């Protein structure tokens, strides 16, 4: 059994986790679009041998994940959709 104090604070913990992850996705998206620029991101995808449309798909999915985390709707689907992006990032930056 959970303590009563934990049951009261659990929603706040979930909110804090969701907002923190949403900020992560927003910063990650801004780094690709605002800081580096779309052209640099597009050339990075081309350097990896990936098609141009995949970069736009990736940016769109990142925005959708950000919105789902921020508003708390479809969070589980957003997390599942984010797994391929995580795995691709691990593959790209592993060496």
PDB file of C-alpha atoms in Angstrom:
ATOM      1  CA  UNK A   1       0.000   0.000   0.000  1.00  0.00           C
ATOM      2  CA  UNK A   2       1.144   3.474  -0.787  1.00  0.00           C
ATOM      3  CA  UNK A   3       1.314   6.095   1.876  1.00  0.00           C
ATOM      4  CA  UNK A   4      -1.389   8.771   1.646  1.00  0.00           C
ATOM      5  CA  UNK A   5       1.196  11.504   1.121  1.00  0.00           C
ATOM      6  CA  UNK A   6       2.617   9.641  -1.877  1.00  0.00           C
ATOM      7  CA  UNK A   7      -0.828   9.238  -3.399  1.00  0.00           C
ATOM      8  CA  UNK A   8      -1.398  12.983  -3.162  1.00  0.00           C
ATOM      9  CA  UNK A   9       1.912  13.941  -4.765  1.00  0.00           C
ATOM     10  CA  UNK A  10       1.998  11.307  -7.537  1.00  0.00           C
ATOM     11  CA  UNK A  11       0.070  13.449 -10.058  1.00  0.00           C
ATOM     12  CA  UNK A  12       2.464  16.333  -9.426  1.00  0.00           C
ATOM     13  CA  UNK A  13       5.429  14.050 -10.031  1.00  0.00           C
ATOM     14  CA  UNK A  14       3.910  12.830 -13.289  1.00  0.00           C
ATOM     15  CA  UNK A  15       3.270  16.428 -14.355  1.00  0.00           C
ATOM     16  CA  UNK A  16       6.839  17.421 -13.539  1.00  0.00           C
ATOM     17  CA  UNK A  17       8.208  14.470 -15.504  1.00  0.00           C
ATOM     18  CA  UNK A  18       5.977  15.214 -18.504  1.00  0.00           C
ATOM     19  CA  UNK A  19       6.884  18.909 -18.570  1.00  0.00           C
ATOM     20  CA  UNK A  20      10.605  18.141 -18.197  1.00  0.00           C
ATOM     21  CA  UNK A  21      10.492  15.687 -21.092  1.00  0.00           C
ATOM     22  CA  UNK A  22       8.459  18.155 -23.165  1.00  0.00           C
ATOM     23  CA  UNK A  23      11.131  20.801 -22.604  1.00  0.00           C
ATOM     24  CA  UNK A  24      13.772  18.280 -23.696  1.00  0.00           C
ATOM     25  CA  UNK A  25      11.923  17.604 -26.962  1.00  0.00           C
ATOM     26  CA  UNK A  26      11.390  21.340 -27.557  1.00  0.00           C
ATOM     27  CA  UNK A  27      15.096  22.096 -27.060  1.00  0.00           C
ATOM     28  CA  UNK A  28      16.047  19.145 -29.265  1.00  0.00           C
ATOM     29  CA  UNK A  29      13.723  20.374 -32.027  1.00  0.00           C
ATOM     30  CA  UNK A  30      14.943  23.972 -31.680  1.00  0.00           C
ATOM     31  CA  UNK A  31      18.550  22.797 -31.952  1.00  0.00           C
ATOM     32  CA  UNK A  32      17.763  21.154 -35.292  1.00  0.00           C
ATOM     33  CA  UNK A  33      15.629  23.979 -36.679  1.00  0.00           C
ATOM     34  CA  UNK A  34      16.667  27.214 -34.999  1.00  0.00           C
ATOM     35  CA  UNK A  35      20.253  26.807 -33.859  1.00  0.00           C
ATOM     36  CA  UNK A  36      21.766  24.664 -36.601  1.00  0.00           C
ATOM     37  CA  UNK A  37      19.177  25.500 -39.222  1.00  0.00           C
ATOM     38  CA  UNK A  38      17.079  23.295 -41.438  1.00  0.00           C
ATOM     39  CA  UNK A  39      19.704  23.294 -44.200  1.00  0.00           C
ATOM     40  CA  UNK A  40      22.410  21.930 -41.929  1.00  0.00           C
ATOM     41  CA  UNK A  41      20.044  19.321 -40.514  1.00  0.00           C
ATOM     42  CA  UNK A  42      19.003  18.318 -44.023  1.00  0.00           C
ATOM     43  CA  UNK A  43      22.618  17.953 -45.125  1.00  0.00           C
ATOM     44  CA  UNK A  44      23.351  15.899 -41.986  1.00  0.00           C
ATOM     45  CA  UNK A  45      20.571  13.483 -42.900  1.00  0.00           C
ATOM     46  CA  UNK A  46      21.873  13.359 -46.484  1.00  0.00           C
ATOM     47  CA  UNK A  47      25.402  12.681 -45.183  1.00  0.00           C
ATOM     48  CA  UNK A  48      24.010   9.647 -43.354  1.00  0.00           C
ATOM     49  CA  UNK A  49      22.415   8.449 -46.593  1.00  0.00           C
ATOM     50  CA  UNK A  50      18.876   9.139 -45.413  1.00  0.00           C
ATOM     51  CA  UNK A  51      16.201  10.649 -47.685  1.00  0.00           C
ATOM     52  CA  UNK A  52      15.148  14.296 -47.358  1.00  0.00           C
ATOM     53  CA  UNK A  53      11.578  13.455 -46.384  1.00  0.00           C
ATOM     54  CA  UNK A  54      12.820  11.596 -43.306  1.00  0.00           C
ATOM     55  CA  UNK A  55      14.198  14.822 -41.834  1.00  0.00           C
ATOM     56  CA  UNK A  56      10.826  16.550 -42.214  1.00  0.00           C
ATOM     57  CA  UNK A  57       9.070  13.498 -40.797  1.00  0.00           C
ATOM     58  CA  UNK A  58      11.452  13.484 -37.835  1.00  0.00           C
ATOM     59  CA  UNK A  59      10.885  17.173 -37.121  1.00  0.00           C
ATOM     60  CA  UNK A  60       7.119  16.744 -37.339  1.00  0.00           C
ATOM     61  CA  UNK A  61       7.128  13.755 -35.007  1.00  0.00           C
ATOM     62  CA  UNK A  62       9.250  15.680 -32.500  1.00  0.00           C
ATOM     63  CA  UNK A  63       6.693  18.510 -32.473  1.00  0.00           C
ATOM     64  CA  UNK A  64       3.849  16.030 -31.973  1.00  0.00           C
ATOM     65  CA  UNK A  65       5.694  14.316 -29.117  1.00  0.00           C
ATOM     66  CA  UNK A  66       6.330  17.708 -27.513  1.00  0.00           C
ATOM     67  CA  UNK A  67       2.659  18.652 -27.740  1.00  0.00           C
ATOM     68  CA  UNK A  68       1.439  15.307 -26.443  1.00  0.00           C
ATOM     69  CA  UNK A  69       3.762  15.540 -23.422  1.00  0.00           C
ATOM     70  CA  UNK A  70       2.938  19.165 -22.746  1.00  0.00           C
ATOM     71  CA  UNK A  71      -0.830  18.712 -22.835  1.00  0.00           C
ATOM     72  CA  UNK A  72      -0.841  15.213 -21.345  1.00  0.00           C
ATOM     73  CA  UNK A  73      -2.806  13.606 -24.161  1.00  0.00           C
ATOM     74  CA  UNK A  74      -1.660  10.494 -26.032  1.00  0.00           C
ATOM     75  CA  UNK A  75       1.480  10.372 -23.872  1.00  0.00           C
ATOM     76  CA  UNK A  76       1.915   6.622 -24.212  1.00  0.00           C
ATOM     77  CA  UNK A  77       1.595   6.766 -27.990  1.00  0.00           C
ATOM     78  CA  UNK A  78       4.065   9.650 -28.081  1.00  0.00           C
ATOM     79  CA  UNK A  79       6.515   7.655 -26.005  1.00  0.00           C
ATOM     80  CA  UNK A  80       6.204   4.651 -28.309  1.00  0.00           C
ATOM     81  CA  UNK A  81       6.657   6.814 -31.396  1.00  0.00           C
ATOM     82  CA  UNK A  82       9.736   8.401 -29.830  1.00  0.00           C
ATOM     83  CA  UNK A  83      11.521   5.053 -29.408  1.00  0.00           C
ATOM     84  CA  UNK A  84      12.702   4.857 -33.073  1.00  0.00           C
ATOM     85  CA  UNK A  85      14.078   8.394 -32.808  1.00  0.00           C
ATOM     86  CA  UNK A  86      15.935   7.399 -29.642  1.00  0.00           C
ATOM     87  CA  UNK A  87      17.335   4.260 -31.277  1.00  0.00           C
ATOM     88  CA  UNK A  88      18.381   6.202 -34.377  1.00  0.00           C
ATOM     89  CA  UNK A  89      20.144   8.780 -32.193  1.00  0.00           C
ATOM     90  CA  UNK A  90      22.001   6.027 -30.367  1.00  0.00           C
ATOM     91  CA  UNK A  91      23.023   4.483 -33.702  1.00  0.00           C
ATOM     92  CA  UNK A  92      24.173   7.823 -35.158  1.00  0.00           C
ATOM     93  CA  UNK A  93      26.161   9.046 -32.154  1.00  0.00           C
ATOM     94  CA  UNK A  94      27.613   5.706 -31.067  1.00  0.00           C
ATOM     95  CA  UNK A  95      30.512   6.101 -33.412  1.00  0.00           C
TER      96      UNK A  95
END
